[in-house]
Amino acid sequence: MRRSRLRHLGLAGLLVLGSLTAVGTLPASAAEAPTAHSPSSSEQPASAGLLDAMQRDFGLTRAEAEDRLAAERDATGIEPAARRAAGTAFGGSWFDADAGRLTVAVTSAAAPSTLRAVRATGAEVRTVEHSAQQLDAAKARVDRLDAPAGVSSWRVDQATNKVVVDVVAAERADNDVQSFLRQARETAPVTVRTVPSAPQTFAAGTVGGDPYYTGNVRCSIGFSVHGGFVTAGHCGRAGAGVSGWDRSYIGTFQGSSFPDNDYAWVSVGSGWWTVPVVLGWGTVSDQLVRGSNVAPVGASICRSGSTTHWHCGTVLAHNETVNYSDGSVVHQLTKTSVCAEGGDSGGSFISGDQAQGVTSGGWGNCSSGGETWYQPVNEILNRYGLTLHTA
């Protein structure tokens, strides 16, 4: 942000992220390997604001919120070792909030030594029929089908060991929806669930002096990278100019992909810089970004956006394919129980102090509730050769 605007950091939500060095001196390099720098977050105490938000959104006491965050950090830390221990028998993993532990699915054909090795990492074990590799292959076959508007999304659900297809409740009897479901069941172990409405992206028309604008669209900044920030692809195309909350020029979309993906990055200059922060909008303290370790299914997660500001929920699924109401299909999104509204697109999803992704779209609102998807941040860093700014 402009040097003269630094005092507005807590109000305007400008460039969430980076270091306090002028961005122009930190060009992104496609030759650099993207880094997800993550000093031990277990050493970083949760802010009072984050604990307050978890008490509000999850109905927890302060001690319960602290215990859950600690348990989620432990689960995130042991998941890679548990996955390696399971080997080809790995059937997926998720955080069990009730038990406060990571659960790892292992195929029933696995050797007893494999089960012991997984348990030795500290994870609970559940035996299942299909491996994660088999379920991912089954979902990929569903991805090749032509989804009608009444089909909302589909994903692998590790807990049920199936491919879950969500359909809009009012459209479930539609002939095209039924045809899609018949084809899906022929290619994968499918279970069907209903949602109240079709998902849509969360861009919005110009309404005032919030985060960033491109043309007549307002979106939200995601995370700082060396040289700029990442955000949603549907907010602007490569080459489009970007202005900030005060309508002064920030920079330009350097890369953008939508549909199929929903990610983009914007280079920053003209006196603006970035800081390693996600705005708490007065609901919680501004949150420092320390890395991008992936939160497991079941973990708590919070979102910051320029319209509805700060809200929290739970990670519901990874690698979900979403069929937006305008016919745009986006793959490999993460589903959450966090609400969002128009203008929140591109904004930050963060779990503890770990960057997770940028807001893509969803259904519902923050008055009656809903679900929202995000594009994982590590995929964006890898795609464009970017390096996340961390504290």
GROMACS .gro file of N, CA and C in nm, residues 8-9 30 33 64 82 89 95 107 112 150 169 175 205 235 237 243 279 301 310 323 353:
model
   66
    8HIS      N    1  -0.399   0.308   0.748
    8HIS     CA    2  -0.529   0.252   0.717
    8HIS      C    3  -0.529   0.100   0.714
    9LEU      N    4  -0.416   0.035   0.748
    9LEU     CA    5  -0.405  -0.110   0.734
    9LEU      C    6  -0.520  -0.182   0.802
   30ALA      N    7   1.017  -1.693  -1.201
   30ALA     CA    8   0.966  -1.824  -1.234
   30ALA      C    9   1.070  -1.931  -1.209
   33ALA      N   10   1.193  -2.182  -0.680
   33ALA     CA   11   1.098  -2.284  -0.633
   33ALA      C   12   1.007  -2.218  -0.533
   64GLU      N   13  -1.125  -2.474   2.517
   64GLU     CA   14  -1.155  -2.569   2.410
   64GLU      C   15  -1.101  -2.520   2.276
   82ALA      N   16   0.199  -4.021   0.832
   82ALA     CA   17   0.095  -4.125   0.831
   82ALA      C   18   0.064  -4.169   0.688
   89ALA      N   19  -0.187  -4.842   0.049
   89ALA     CA   20  -0.313  -4.871   0.118
   89ALA      C   21  -0.381  -4.745   0.170
   95PHE      N   22  -0.933  -3.465   1.001
   95PHE     CA   23  -0.924  -3.431   1.143
   95PHE      C   24  -1.059  -3.457   1.207
  107THR      N   25  -0.685  -4.931   0.349
  107THR     CA   26  -0.766  -5.036   0.287
  107THR      C   27  -0.760  -5.164   0.371
  112PRO      N   28  -0.103  -5.614   0.864
  112PRO     CA   29  -0.104  -5.565   1.004
  112PRO      C   30   0.011  -5.472   1.035
  150GLY      N   31  -2.810  -2.843  -1.265
  150GLY     CA   32  -2.862  -2.890  -1.138
  150GLY      C   33  -2.763  -2.970  -1.055
  169ALA      N   34  -3.140  -2.927  -0.463
  169ALA     CA   35  -3.257  -3.003  -0.419
  169ALA      C   36  -3.374  -2.992  -0.516
  175ASN      N   37  -3.444  -3.458  -1.556
  175ASN     CA   38  -3.397  -3.570  -1.639
  175ASN      C   39  -3.247  -3.565  -1.662
  205GLY      N   40  -2.008  -0.592  -0.833
  205GLY     CA   41  -1.992  -0.464  -0.900
  205GLY      C   42  -1.933  -0.361  -0.805
  235CYS      N   43  -1.178  -1.282  -1.124
  235CYS     CA   44  -1.183  -1.138  -1.096
  235CYS      C   45  -1.118  -1.054  -1.205
  237ARG      N   46  -0.863  -1.074  -1.605
  237ARG     CA   47  -0.780  -1.145  -1.702
  237ARG      C   48  -0.639  -1.087  -1.705
  243SER      N   49  -0.683  -0.129  -0.938
  243SER     CA   50  -0.673  -0.015  -0.848
  243SER      C   51  -0.712  -0.057  -0.708
  279LEU      N   52  -0.624  -0.955   0.713
  279LEU     CA   53  -0.699  -0.860   0.794
  279LEU      C   54  -0.807  -0.926   0.878
  301ILE      N   55  -1.108  -2.329   0.998
  301ILE     CA   56  -1.050  -2.241   0.897
  301ILE      C   57  -1.129  -2.110   0.898
  310TRP      N   58  -1.467  -1.112   0.839
  310TRP     CA   59  -1.402  -1.230   0.899
  310TRP      C   60  -1.506  -1.331   0.945
  323ASN      N   61  -1.947  -2.704  -1.025
  323ASN     CA   62  -2.017  -2.663  -1.147
  323ASN      C   63  -2.095  -2.536  -1.114
  353ASP      N   64  -0.204  -1.989   1.149
  353ASP     CA   65  -0.121  -1.891   1.078
  353ASP      C   66  -0.075  -1.942   0.942
   0.00000   0.00000   0.00000
